[in-house]
PDB file of C-alpha atoms in Angstrom:
ATOM      1  CA  MET A  27      23.735 -18.833 -36.225  1.00 94.00           C
ATOM      2  CA  ARG A  28      20.903 -15.923 -34.730  1.00 98.00           C
ATOM      3  CA  ILE A  29      19.766 -16.840 -31.430  1.00 98.00           C
ATOM      4  CA  PHE A  30      16.949 -14.533 -30.404  1.00 98.00           C
ATOM      5  CA  VAL A  31      16.850 -12.759 -27.267  1.00 98.00           C
ATOM      6  CA  ALA A  32      13.744 -12.983 -25.008  1.00 98.00           C
ATOM      7  CA  GLY A  33      14.383 -10.380 -21.597  1.00 98.00           C
ATOM      8  CA  GLY A  34      18.381  -9.641 -23.506  1.00 98.00           C
ATOM      9  CA  ALA A  35      18.632  -6.473 -21.371  1.00 98.00           C
ATOM     10  CA  GLY A  36      18.274  -7.796 -17.750  1.00 97.00           C
ATOM     11  CA  TYR A  37      21.354  -9.107 -15.550  1.00 97.00           C
ATOM     12  CA  ILE A  38      21.417 -12.496 -16.726  1.00 97.00           C
ATOM     13  CA  GLY A  39      20.400 -11.712 -20.382  1.00 98.00           C
ATOM     14  CA  SER A  40      22.884  -9.098 -21.062  1.00 98.00           C
ATOM     15  CA  HIS A  41      25.681 -10.797 -20.323  1.00 98.00           C
ATOM     16  CA  CYS A  42      25.193 -14.069 -22.465  1.00 98.00           C
ATOM     17  CA  CYS A  43      23.987 -11.102 -25.287  1.00 98.00           C
ATOM     18  CA  LYS A  44      27.765 -10.185 -25.114  1.00 98.00           C
ATOM     19  CA  ALA A  45      29.663 -13.816 -24.826  1.00 98.00           C
ATOM     20  CA  LEU A  46      27.816 -14.126 -27.545  1.00 98.00           C
ATOM     21  CA  ALA A  47      28.658 -11.521 -29.462  1.00 98.00           C
ATOM     22  CA  LYS A  48      32.853 -11.980 -28.734  1.00 97.00           C
ATOM     23  CA  ALA A  49      31.372 -15.457 -29.425  1.00 98.00           C
ATOM     24  CA  GLY A  50      30.688 -14.530 -33.686  1.00 97.00           C
ATOM     25  CA  PHE A  51      26.793 -14.997 -33.276  1.00 98.00           C
ATOM     26  CA  GLU A  52      24.194 -11.944 -34.498  1.00 98.00           C
ATOM     27  CA  LEU A  53      20.986 -12.018 -31.535  1.00 97.00           C
ATOM     28  CA  VAL A  54      18.497  -9.412 -31.284  1.00 98.00           C
ATOM     29  CA  VAL A  55      16.800  -8.937 -28.212  1.00 98.00           C
ATOM     30  CA  TYR A  56      12.756  -8.873 -27.465  1.00 98.00           C
ATOM     31  CA  ASP A  57      12.580  -7.431 -24.421  1.00 98.00           C
ATOM     32  CA  ASN A  58       9.532  -4.477 -22.355  1.00 97.00           C
ATOM     33  CA  LEU A  59      12.765  -3.036 -20.467  1.00 97.00           C
ATOM     34  CA  SER A  60      10.235  -3.291 -17.245  1.00 94.00           C
ATOM     35  CA  THR A  61      13.258  -5.196 -15.432  1.00 93.00           C
ATOM     36  CA  GLY A  62      15.206  -4.677 -17.995  1.00 95.00           C
ATOM     37  CA  HIS A  63      18.098  -0.850 -19.029  1.00 96.00           C
ATOM     38  CA  ARG A  64      18.080  -0.056 -22.473  1.00 97.00           C
ATOM     39  CA  GLU A  65      22.017   0.611 -22.084  1.00 96.00           C
ATOM     40  CA  PHE A  66      22.253  -2.883 -21.268  1.00 97.00           C
ATOM     41  CA  VAL A  67      21.319  -3.565 -25.110  1.00 98.00           C
ATOM     42  CA  LYS A  68      25.045  -3.519 -26.536  1.00 96.00           C
ATOM     43  CA  TRP A  69      25.087  -6.327 -29.176  1.00 97.00           C
ATOM     44  CA  GLY A  70      22.578  -6.234 -31.384  1.00 96.00           C
ATOM     45  CA  PRO A  71      19.157  -4.466 -32.110  1.00 97.00           C
ATOM     46  CA  LEU A  72      16.570  -3.977 -29.658  1.00 98.00           C
ATOM     47  CA  ILE A  73      12.158  -4.869 -30.295  1.00 98.00           C
ATOM     48  CA  GLU A  74      10.527  -4.060 -27.210  1.00 98.00           C
ATOM     49  CA  GLY A  75       7.577  -5.951 -26.401  1.00 97.00           C
ATOM     50  CA  ASP A  76       5.922  -8.079 -23.812  1.00 97.00           C
ATOM     51  CA  ILE A  77       6.276 -11.921 -23.356  1.00 97.00           C
ATOM     52  CA  ARG A  78       3.158 -11.765 -23.417  1.00 97.00           C
ATOM     53  CA  ASP A  79       2.182 -10.595 -26.854  1.00 97.00           C
ATOM     54  CA  GLY A  80       2.005 -13.072 -28.489  1.00 97.00           C
ATOM     55  CA  GLU A  81       1.269 -11.424 -31.867  1.00 97.00           C
ATOM     56  CA  SER A  82       5.168  -9.025 -31.473  1.00 97.00           C
ATOM     57  CA  LEU A  83       6.993 -12.329 -30.581  1.00 98.00           C
ATOM     58  CA  THR A  84       5.419 -13.995 -33.519  1.00 98.00           C
ATOM     59  CA  LYS A  85       5.838 -11.095 -35.810  1.00 98.00           C
ATOM     60  CA  ALA A  86       9.255 -10.324 -34.166  1.00 98.00           C
ATOM     61  CA  MET A  87      10.378 -14.111 -34.554  1.00 98.00           C
ATOM     62  CA  ARG A  88       8.802 -14.264 -38.260  1.00 98.00           C
ATOM     63  CA  GLU A  89      10.991 -11.063 -39.024  1.00 97.00           C
ATOM     64  CA  THR A  90      14.350 -11.987 -37.819  1.00 97.00           C
ATOM     65  CA  ARG A  91      14.579 -15.423 -38.326  1.00 97.00           C
ATOM     66  CA  PRO A  92      16.619 -17.344 -35.351  1.00 98.00           C
ATOM     67  CA  ASP A  93      17.642 -20.082 -35.434  1.00 98.00           C
ATOM     68  CA  ALA A  94      17.295 -21.101 -31.855  1.00 98.00           C
ATOM     69  CA  VAL A  95      15.882 -18.660 -28.883  1.00 98.00           C
ATOM     70  CA  MET A  96      17.558 -17.096 -25.011  1.00 98.00           C
ATOM     71  CA  HIS A  97      14.758 -17.232 -23.087  1.00 98.00           C
ATOM     72  CA  PHE A  98      14.919 -15.387 -19.608  1.00 98.00           C
ATOM     73  CA  ALA A  99      12.394 -12.847 -19.996  1.00 97.00           C
ATOM     74  CA  ALA A 100      10.798 -13.620 -16.137  1.00 96.00           C
ATOM     75  CA  LEU A 101       9.664 -12.124 -12.347  1.00 94.00           C
ATOM     76  CA  ALA A 102      11.922 -13.828  -9.893  1.00 90.00           C
ATOM     77  CA  LEU A 103      10.946 -11.496  -6.348  1.00 88.00           C
ATOM     78  CA  VAL A 104       9.823 -14.500  -3.565  1.00 87.00           C
ATOM     79  CA  GLY A 105       8.106 -12.092  -1.506  1.00 86.00           C
ATOM     80  CA  GLU A 106       6.374 -10.197  -5.037  1.00 92.00           C
ATOM     81  CA  SER A 107       5.126 -13.448  -5.757  1.00 91.00           C
ATOM     82  CA  MET A 108       3.826 -14.703  -2.831  1.00 92.00           C
ATOM     83  CA  VAL A 109       1.483 -11.291  -2.900  1.00 94.00           C
ATOM     84  CA  ASP A 110       1.032 -11.640  -6.001  1.00 96.00           C
ATOM     85  CA  PRO A 111       0.651 -14.842  -7.433  1.00 95.00           C
ATOM     86  CA  GLY A 112      -1.224 -14.141 -10.742  1.00 97.00           C
ATOM     87  CA  ARG A 113       0.988 -12.513 -12.311  1.00 96.00           C
ATOM     88  CA  TYR A 114       3.678 -14.287 -11.923  1.00 96.00           C
ATOM     89  CA  TYR A 115       1.640 -16.977 -13.519  1.00 97.00           C
ATOM     90  CA  ASP A 116       0.508 -14.567 -16.227  1.00 97.00           C
ATOM     91  CA  VAL A 117       4.178 -13.856 -17.223  1.00 97.00           C
ATOM     92  CA  ASN A 118       6.060 -16.945 -16.208  1.00 97.00           C
ATOM     93  CA  VAL A 119       4.008 -19.789 -17.550  1.00 98.00           C
ATOM     94  CA  ALA A 120       1.759 -17.703 -19.873  1.00 97.00           C
ATOM     95  CA  GLY A 121       4.145 -16.020 -21.256  1.00 98.00           C
ATOM     96  CA  GLY A 122       6.259 -18.262 -21.292  1.00 98.00           C
ATOM     97  CA  LEU A 123       3.224 -20.597 -23.329  1.00 98.00           C
ATOM     98  CA  ARG A 124       2.847 -16.994 -26.106  1.00 98.00           C
ATOM     99  CA  LEU A 125       6.756 -18.186 -26.886  1.00 98.00           C
ATOM    100  CA  LEU A 126       6.405 -21.648 -27.606  1.00 98.00           C
ATOM    101  CA  GLU A 127       3.316 -20.626 -29.617  1.00 98.00           C
ATOM    102  CA  ALA A 128       5.678 -18.148 -31.670  1.00 98.00           C
ATOM    103  CA  MET A 129       8.365 -20.083 -32.074  1.00 98.00           C
ATOM    104  CA  ARG A 130       6.121 -23.076 -33.557  1.00 97.00           C
ATOM    105  CA  ALA A 131       4.738 -20.204 -35.891  1.00 97.00           C
ATOM    106  CA  ALA A 132       7.811 -19.183 -36.883  1.00 97.00           C
ATOM    107  CA  GLY A 133       9.883 -22.720 -37.156  1.00 97.00           C
ATOM    108  CA  VAL A 134      12.023 -22.332 -34.799  1.00 98.00           C
ATOM    109  CA  ASP A 135      12.370 -25.565 -32.164  1.00 98.00           C
ATOM    110  CA  GLU A 136      16.077 -25.017 -30.270  1.00 98.00           C
ATOM    111  CA  LEU A 137      15.653 -23.712 -26.306  1.00 98.00           C
ATOM    112  CA  VAL A 138      17.932 -22.421 -24.106  1.00 98.00           C
ATOM    113  CA  PHE A 139      16.056 -21.623 -20.888  1.00 98.00           C
ATOM    114  CA  SER A 140      16.563 -19.685 -17.694  1.00 97.00           C
ATOM    115  CA  SER A 141      15.948 -21.363 -15.229  1.00 97.00           C
ATOM    116  CA  THR A 142      16.405 -21.876 -11.133  1.00 95.00           C
ATOM    117  CA  CYS A 143      17.674 -24.088  -8.103  1.00 95.00           C
ATOM    118  CA  ALA A 144      14.825 -22.396  -6.474  1.00 92.00           C
ATOM    119  CA  VAL A 145      12.665 -25.132  -8.092  1.00 95.00           C
ATOM    120  CA  TYR A 146      13.874 -27.704  -5.631  1.00 94.00           C
ATOM    121  CA  GLY A 147      12.778 -26.341  -3.059  1.00 90.00           C
ATOM    122  CA  ILE A 148      14.779 -26.832   0.392  1.00 89.00           C
ATOM    123  CA  PRO A 149      16.325 -29.803  -0.328  1.00 91.00           C
ATOM    124  CA  GLU A 150      17.178 -32.765   2.115  1.00 89.00           C
ATOM    125  CA  THR A 151      20.382 -33.801   1.343  1.00 93.00           C
ATOM    126  CA  ILE A 152      23.915 -31.651  -0.727  1.00 95.00           C
ATOM    127  CA  PRO A 153      24.652 -31.126  -2.582  1.00 97.00           C
ATOM    128  CA  ILE A 154      21.867 -30.809  -4.784  1.00 97.00           C
ATOM    129  CA  THR A 155      22.032 -33.188  -8.363  1.00 98.00           C
ATOM    130  CA  GLU A 156      19.814 -32.880 -11.045  1.00 97.00           C
ATOM    131  CA  ALA A 157      17.734 -35.908  -8.999  1.00 96.00           C
ATOM    132  CA  THR A 158      16.814 -34.541  -6.130  1.00 96.00           C
ATOM    133  CA  PRO A 159      12.446 -34.165  -6.056  1.00 96.00           C
ATOM    134  CA  GLU A 160      11.139 -30.792  -7.491  1.00 95.00           C
ATOM    135  CA  ARG A 161       9.454 -29.620  -4.470  1.00 92.00           C
ATOM    136  CA  PRO A 162       8.486 -24.981  -5.364  1.00 90.00           C
ATOM    137  CA  ILE A 163       7.373 -24.263  -2.362  1.00 87.00           C
ATOM    138  CA  ASN A 164       6.600 -20.094  -3.648  1.00 91.00           C
ATOM    139  CA  PRO A 165       4.825 -18.752  -6.741  1.00 93.00           C
ATOM    140  CA  TYR A 166       7.836 -17.370  -8.045  1.00 93.00           C
ATOM    141  CA  ARG A 167       9.537 -21.001  -7.834  1.00 92.00           C
ATOM    142  CA  ALA A 168       6.126 -22.680  -9.022  1.00 95.00           C
ATOM    143  CA  SER A 169       6.139 -20.856 -12.371  1.00 96.00           C
ATOM    144  CA  LYS A 170       9.345 -21.587 -13.446  1.00 96.00           C
ATOM    145  CA  LEU A 171       8.946 -25.075 -12.862  1.00 97.00           C
ATOM    146  CA  ALA A 172       5.620 -24.887 -14.472  1.00 97.00           C
ATOM    147  CA  PHE A 173       7.507 -23.811 -17.527  1.00 98.00           C
ATOM    148  CA  GLU A 174       9.751 -26.263 -17.426  1.00 97.00           C
ATOM    149  CA  ARG A 175       7.481 -29.144 -17.453  1.00 97.00           C
ATOM    150  CA  MET A 176       5.472 -27.087 -20.500  1.00 97.00           C
ATOM    151  CA  LEU A 177       8.934 -27.647 -22.085  1.00 98.00           C
ATOM    152  CA  LYS A 178       9.449 -31.172 -21.653  1.00 97.00           C
ATOM    153  CA  ASP A 179       5.323 -31.756 -23.561  1.00 98.00           C
ATOM    154  CA  PHE A 180       5.867 -29.222 -26.166  1.00 98.00           C
ATOM    155  CA  GLU A 181       8.786 -32.016 -27.116  1.00 97.00           C
ATOM    156  CA  GLN A 182       7.185 -34.828 -27.120  1.00 97.00           C
ATOM    157  CA  ALA A 183       3.831 -33.302 -28.758  1.00 98.00           C
ATOM    158  CA  TYR A 184       6.332 -31.079 -31.208  1.00 97.00           C
ATOM    159  CA  GLY A 185       9.426 -31.507 -31.255  1.00 97.00           C
ATOM    160  CA  VAL A 186      10.764 -28.534 -29.240  1.00 97.00           C
ATOM    161  CA  LYS A 187      14.018 -29.202 -27.961  1.00 98.00           C
ATOM    162  CA  SER A 188      15.319 -27.558 -24.628  1.00 98.00           C
ATOM    163  CA  VAL A 189      18.254 -27.248 -22.549  1.00 98.00           C
ATOM    164  CA  ARG A 190      16.684 -25.851 -18.980  1.00 98.00           C
ATOM    165  CA  LEU A 191      19.849 -24.213 -16.608  1.00 98.00           C
ATOM    166  CA  ARG A 192      19.521 -24.272 -13.556  1.00 98.00           C
ATOM    167  CA  TYR A 193      21.466 -21.240 -11.827  1.00 95.00           C
ATOM    168  CA  PHE A 194      22.314 -21.117  -8.148  1.00 96.00           C
ATOM    169  CA  ASN A 195      23.346 -17.874  -6.890  1.00 96.00           C
ATOM    170  CA  ALA A 196      24.005 -15.387  -9.597  1.00 97.00           C
ATOM    171  CA  ALA A 197      26.288 -12.398  -8.639  1.00 98.00           C
ATOM    172  CA  GLY A 198      29.214 -10.610  -9.935  1.00 98.00           C
ATOM    173  CA  ALA A 199      29.386  -8.806 -13.372  1.00 98.00           C
ATOM    174  CA  ASP A 200      31.619  -8.249 -16.868  1.00 96.00           C
ATOM    175  CA  GLU A 201      34.947  -8.456 -16.386  1.00 95.00           C
ATOM    176  CA  GLU A 202      35.423  -5.411 -18.566  1.00 95.00           C
ATOM    177  CA  GLY A 203      33.184  -3.080 -16.566  1.00 94.00           C
ATOM    178  CA  GLU A 204      30.882  -2.203 -19.157  1.00 96.00           C
ATOM    179  CA  ILE A 205      27.827  -4.299 -17.321  1.00 97.00           C
ATOM    180  CA  GLY A 206      26.826  -5.391 -13.979  1.00 97.00           C
ATOM    181  CA  GLU A 207      23.852  -6.688 -11.355  1.00 96.00           C
ATOM    182  CA  TRP A 208      21.134  -3.346 -11.854  1.00 94.00           C
ATOM    183  CA  HIS A 209      18.003  -4.177  -9.903  1.00 90.00           C
ATOM    184  CA  GLU A 210      15.163  -2.039  -9.152  1.00 86.00           C
ATOM    185  CA  HIS A 211      14.599  -3.876  -5.680  1.00 87.00           C
ATOM    186  CA  GLU A 212      17.637  -5.772  -5.161  1.00 91.00           C
ATOM    187  CA  THR A 213      17.309  -8.027  -3.495  1.00 91.00           C
ATOM    188  CA  HIS A 214      20.793 -10.079  -4.191  1.00 94.00           C
ATOM    189  CA  LEU A 215      23.539 -10.349  -1.437  1.00 96.00           C
ATOM    190  CA  ILE A 216      26.316  -9.317  -2.718  1.00 98.00           C
ATOM    191  CA  PRO A 217      25.210  -6.042  -4.530  1.00 97.00           C
ATOM    192  CA  LEU A 218      23.428  -5.036  -1.318  1.00 97.00           C
ATOM    193  CA  LEU A 219      26.617  -5.687   0.828  1.00 98.00           C
ATOM    194  CA  ILE A 220      28.694  -3.624  -1.825  1.00 97.00           C
ATOM    195  CA  GLU A 221      26.886  -1.045  -1.733  1.00 96.00           C
ATOM    196  CA  ALA A 222      26.480  -0.278   2.166  1.00 97.00           C
ATOM    197  CA  THR A 223      30.176  -0.742   2.357  1.00 97.00           C
ATOM    198  CA  LEU A 224      30.346   2.026  -0.252  1.00 96.00           C
ATOM    199  CA  GLY A 225      27.468   4.119   1.698  1.00 95.00           C
ATOM    200  CA  ARG A 226      25.091   4.314  -0.843  1.00 95.00           C
ATOM    201  CA  ARG A 227      22.463   1.984   1.216  1.00 94.00           C
ATOM    202  CA  PRO A 228      21.588   1.484   5.605  1.00 95.00           C
ATOM    203  CA  PRO A 229      23.279  -1.485   6.595  1.00 96.00           C
ATOM    204  CA  VAL A 230      22.643  -5.084   5.413  1.00 96.00           C
ATOM    205  CA  SER A 231      20.321  -7.552   7.952  1.00 95.00           C
ATOM    206  CA  ILE A 232      22.203 -10.854   8.025  1.00 95.00           C
ATOM    207  CA  PHE A 233      19.064 -13.220   9.078  1.00 94.00           C
ATOM    208  CA  GLY A 234      20.248 -16.028  10.780  1.00 94.00           C
ATOM    209  CA  THR A 235      23.678 -16.204  12.386  1.00 94.00           C
ATOM    210  CA  ASP A 236      23.189 -20.068  14.642  1.00 95.00           C
ATOM    211  CA  TYR A 237      22.591 -22.155  11.182  1.00 94.00           C
ATOM    212  CA  PRO A 238      24.060 -26.056  11.459  1.00 94.00           C
ATOM    213  CA  THR A 239      26.911 -24.857   9.354  1.00 95.00           C
ATOM    214  CA  PRO A 240      30.503 -24.223  10.544  1.00 96.00           C
ATOM    215  CA  ASP A 241      30.580 -20.065  11.495  1.00 96.00           C
ATOM    216  CA  GLY A 242      26.133 -19.957  12.178  1.00 96.00           C
ATOM    217  CA  THR A 243      25.836 -18.512   8.659  1.00 96.00           C
ATOM    218  CA  ALA A 244      23.880 -20.173   5.508  1.00 95.00           C
ATOM    219  CA  ILE A 245      25.379 -21.471   3.102  1.00 97.00           C
ATOM    220  CA  ARG A 246      24.846 -20.875  -1.234  1.00 97.00           C
ATOM    221  CA  ASP A 247      26.558 -21.932  -4.387  1.00 98.00           C
ATOM    222  CA  TYR A 248      28.086 -18.085  -5.531  1.00 98.00           C
ATOM    223  CA  ILE A 249      28.359 -18.526  -9.320  1.00 98.00           C
ATOM    224  CA  HIS A 250      29.910 -15.729 -11.956  1.00 98.00           C
ATOM    225  CA  VAL A 251      27.812 -14.424 -14.678  1.00 98.00           C
ATOM    226  CA  GLU A 252      30.240 -14.872 -16.993  1.00 98.00           C
ATOM    227  CA  ASP A 253      30.802 -18.735 -16.130  1.00 98.00           C
ATOM    228  CA  LEU A 254      26.361 -19.006 -16.237  1.00 98.00           C
ATOM    229  CA  ALA A 255      26.788 -17.212 -19.595  1.00 98.00           C
ATOM    230  CA  ALA A 256      29.475 -18.928 -21.019  1.00 98.00           C
ATOM    231  CA  ALA A 257      27.050 -21.860 -19.791  1.00 98.00           C
ATOM    232  CA  HIS A 258      24.197 -21.070 -22.228  1.00 98.00           C
ATOM    233  CA  LEU A 259      27.244 -20.673 -25.409  1.00 98.00           C
ATOM    234  CA  LEU A 260      27.200 -23.976 -24.394  1.00 98.00           C
ATOM    235  CA  ALA A 261      23.863 -25.278 -24.660  1.00 98.00           C
ATOM    236  CA  VAL A 262      23.025 -23.587 -27.870  1.00 98.00           C
ATOM    237  CA  ARG A 263      25.612 -25.070 -29.737  1.00 98.00           C
ATOM    238  CA  HIS A 264      24.586 -28.193 -28.220  1.00 98.00           C
ATOM    239  CA  LEU A 265      21.354 -27.570 -29.527  1.00 98.00           C
ATOM    240  CA  ALA A 266      22.206 -26.931 -33.126  1.00 98.00           C
ATOM    241  CA  ALA A 267      25.132 -29.742 -32.931  1.00 98.00           C
ATOM    242  CA  GLY A 268      22.593 -31.861 -32.734  1.00 98.00           C
ATOM    243  CA  GLY A 269      22.927 -32.727 -28.936  1.00 98.00           C
ATOM    244  CA  ALA A 270      19.508 -34.529 -26.560  1.00 97.00           C
ATOM    245  CA  PRO A 271      17.420 -32.299 -24.580  1.00 98.00           C
ATOM    246  CA  ALA A 272      18.667 -31.401 -20.789  1.00 98.00           C
ATOM    247  CA  VAL A 273      18.024 -30.278 -17.417  1.00 98.00           C
ATOM    248  CA  LEU A 274      21.451 -28.454 -16.103  1.00 98.00           C
ATOM    249  CA  ASN A 275      22.432 -27.867 -12.739  1.00 98.00           C
ATOM    250  CA  LEU A 276      24.687 -24.783 -12.548  1.00 98.00           C
ATOM    251  CA  GLY A 277      26.547 -23.687  -9.758  1.00 97.00           C
ATOM    252  CA  THR A 278      30.666 -24.472  -8.730  1.00 97.00           C
ATOM    253  CA  GLY A 279      29.548 -27.256  -6.353  1.00 96.00           C
ATOM    254  CA  ARG A 280      31.377 -25.732  -3.579  1.00 92.00           C
ATOM    255  CA  GLY A 281      29.141 -23.491  -1.129  1.00 95.00           C
ATOM    256  CA  ASP A 282      30.451 -20.223   0.795  1.00 98.00           C
ATOM    257  CA  SER A 283      28.669 -18.811   3.885  1.00 98.00           C
ATOM    258  CA  VAL A 284      26.962 -15.300   4.586  1.00 97.00           C
ATOM    259  CA  ALA A 285      30.233 -14.949   6.762  1.00 97.00           C
ATOM    260  CA  GLN A 286      32.407 -15.464   3.985  1.00 98.00           C
ATOM    261  CA  VAL A 287      31.026 -13.379   1.862  1.00 98.00           C
ATOM    262  CA  ILE A 288      31.063 -10.568   4.409  1.00 98.00           C
ATOM    263  CA  ALA A 289      34.864 -11.387   4.904  1.00 98.00           C
ATOM    264  CA  ALA A 290      34.961 -11.278   1.341  1.00 98.00           C
ATOM    265  CA  VAL A 291      33.430  -7.892   0.533  1.00 98.00           C
ATOM    266  CA  GLU A 292      35.397  -6.105   3.538  1.00 98.00           C
ATOM    267  CA  ALA A 293      38.543  -7.396   2.074  1.00 98.00           C
ATOM    268  CA  ALA A 294      37.263  -6.784  -1.563  1.00 98.00           C
ATOM    269  CA  CYS A 295      36.583  -2.591  -0.352  1.00 97.00           C
ATOM    270  CA  GLY A 296      39.468  -2.349   2.714  1.00 97.00           C
ATOM    271  CA  ARG A 297      36.488  -2.055   5.463  1.00 96.00           C
ATOM    272  CA  GLN A 298      34.012  -3.215   7.868  1.00 97.00           C
ATOM    273  CA  VAL A 299      30.557  -3.529   6.046  1.00 97.00           C
ATOM    274  CA  PRO A 300      27.643  -2.367   7.843  1.00 97.00           C
ATOM    275  CA  LEU A 301      25.586  -5.048   9.435  1.00 97.00           C
ATOM    276  CA  THR A 302      22.311  -5.984  11.863  1.00 96.00           C
ATOM    277  CA  ARG A 303      21.403  -9.378  12.539  1.00 93.00           C
ATOM    278  CA  SER A 304      18.236 -10.600  12.927  1.00 91.00           C
ATOM    279  CA  GLY A 305      16.892 -13.876  13.111  1.00 92.00           C
ATOM    280  CA  ARG A 306      16.143 -16.558  10.392  1.00 91.00           C
ATOM    281  CA  ARG A 307      13.943 -16.185   7.921  1.00 85.00           C
ATOM    282  CA  PRO A 308      11.515 -19.151   7.076  1.00 82.00           C
ATOM    283  CA  GLY A 309      11.843 -21.190   4.719  1.00 78.00           C
ATOM    284  CA  ASP A 310      15.245 -20.163   4.693  1.00 84.00           C
ATOM    285  CA  PRO A 311      17.758 -24.052   4.416  1.00 87.00           C
ATOM    286  CA  PRO A 312      21.369 -23.731   5.982  1.00 91.00           C
ATOM    287  CA  ALA A 313      22.739 -25.068   2.978  1.00 93.00           C
ATOM    288  CA  LEU A 314      21.975 -24.635  -0.680  1.00 94.00           C
ATOM    289  CA  VAL A 315      25.342 -26.589  -2.716  1.00 97.00           C
ATOM    290  CA  ALA A 316      25.219 -27.259  -6.824  1.00 97.00           C
ATOM    291  CA  ASN A 317      26.549 -31.043  -8.143  1.00 98.00           C
ATOM    292  CA  PRO A 318      27.280 -29.699 -11.535  1.00 97.00           C
ATOM    293  CA  SER A 319      28.771 -32.487 -12.715  1.00 98.00           C
ATOM    294  CA  GLN A 320      26.158 -33.296 -15.286  1.00 98.00           C
ATOM    295  CA  ALA A 321      26.350 -29.872 -16.900  1.00 98.00           C
ATOM    296  CA  ALA A 322      30.450 -31.046 -16.801  1.00 98.00           C
ATOM    297  CA  SER A 323      29.221 -34.290 -18.976  1.00 98.00           C
ATOM    298  CA  VAL A 324      26.480 -32.617 -21.024  1.00 98.00           C
ATOM    299  CA  LEU A 325      28.423 -29.605 -22.108  1.00 98.00           C
ATOM    300  CA  GLY A 326      32.056 -29.274 -21.048  1.00 98.00           C
ATOM    301  CA  TRP A 327      31.101 -26.831 -18.533  1.00 98.00           C
ATOM    302  CA  THR A 328      32.485 -25.958 -15.468  1.00 97.00           C
ATOM    303  CA  ALA A 329      32.634 -22.516 -13.194  1.00 97.00           C
ATOM    304  CA  ALA A 330      36.430 -20.729 -13.866  1.00 96.00           C
ATOM    305  CA  ARG A 331      35.885 -17.761 -11.572  1.00 97.00           C
ATOM    306  CA  GLU A 332      35.968 -18.233  -7.411  1.00 96.00           C
ATOM    307  CA  LEU A 333      34.273 -16.249  -4.593  1.00 98.00           C
ATOM    308  CA  ARG A 334      37.584 -13.674  -4.872  1.00 97.00           C
ATOM    309  CA  GLN A 335      36.769 -13.117  -8.366  1.00 98.00           C
ATOM    310  CA  ILE A 336      32.942 -12.216  -8.099  1.00 98.00           C
ATOM    311  CA  VAL A 337      33.648  -9.877  -5.644  1.00 98.00           C
ATOM    312  CA  ALA A 338      36.114  -8.033  -7.072  1.00 98.00           C
ATOM    313  CA  ASP A 339      33.889  -7.547 -10.401  1.00 98.00           C
ATOM    314  CA  ALA A 340      31.009  -6.368  -9.011  1.00 98.00           C
ATOM    315  CA  LEU A 341      32.914  -4.087  -7.044  1.00 98.00           C
ATOM    316  CA  HIS A 342      34.571  -2.894 -10.179  1.00 97.00           C
ATOM    317  CA  TRP A 343      31.110  -2.138 -11.790  1.00 97.00           C
ATOM    318  CA  HIS A 344      29.227  -0.926  -9.049  1.00 97.00           C
ATOM    319  CA  ALA A 345      32.146   1.172  -8.008  1.00 96.00           C
ATOM    320  CA  ALA A 346      31.656   3.213 -10.879  1.00 96.00           C
ATOM    321  CA  ASN A 347      27.546   2.841 -11.147  1.00 94.00           C
ATOM    322  CA  ASP A 348      25.294   4.259  -8.317  1.00 91.00           C
ATOM    323  CA  HIS A 349      21.909   3.017  -9.014  1.00 84.00           C
ATOM    324  CA  SER A 350      21.410   3.092  -5.896  1.00 76.00           C
ATOM    325  CA  PRO A 351      18.098   4.231  -3.733  1.00 70.00           C
ATOM    326  CA  ARG A 352      20.557   7.190  -2.985  1.00 64.00           C
ATOM    327  CA  ALA A 353      21.630   8.276  -6.659  1.00 63.00           C
ATOM    328  CA  ALA A 354      17.487   7.698  -7.506  1.00 58.00           C
ATOM    329  CA  ALA A 355      16.632  10.515  -5.247  1.00 54.00           C
ATOM    330  CA  LEU A 356      19.321  13.363  -5.905  1.00 49.00           C
TER     331      LEU A 356
END
């Protein structure tokens, strides 16, 4: 099988490309490199193009003749979406529509979509199942849900089948150290903690120490990026075998607090993390933890790696690759 990977030069997309290649798939990466990295395109050819360029997408698909599409090409910064929502709807919704139109023009009808647990907003109950009401509270989250709903309409009208994978907190790096988490504007807890401990960033702000949790800090479900990649591989095989469209939560079902993550980073680095403490941020719930049982039932997938492995692999990659603002200024 040949897979067309939109956004395959990014963090999760590149890890999925490596998993696909190791499993014997052919692949082609389509990416404008606005947030992805040319260095991460190691397992197939790169076609440079924008997800909003319908003509370029259609040409690329007709020339490469993929059997299925994986879609990672999206903007994903919550704060940015609040001040520039139009850009988020343009890329995440209008760009998604161009992708689906190109698929139809090229005769491709199977897609695995990189979605997010953020579509649930602030849930009333934990753990979160796929039946939890969808209540996105910012433009980023709303744009991801809008594309999910578009997929349902394209399924009913045109027979396009999809598996929509709602990630919880993606983290970690390739265990072999080839690729890792590299964002121009880093907002994720684990790389921030590691880079601060390595002396590459200022102290990390911890928002809220008075949540109704065992240690007072917020709890999140951290999932190793290679476990996410394994789920995508199973999802594309599920569709190829005639499996039904599905929406699936991807998480460990456990959850770790911010304090537990800090302790794991300190244990791995052998030194204290420099920290500052602030009040809660508006809209941050005390806990977000998945119920991943549906993914186990449909795909036979469960997360294999725990927090200690996530931190160890992230540290391995970051220690060898300094992409912090400090390094960029040198």
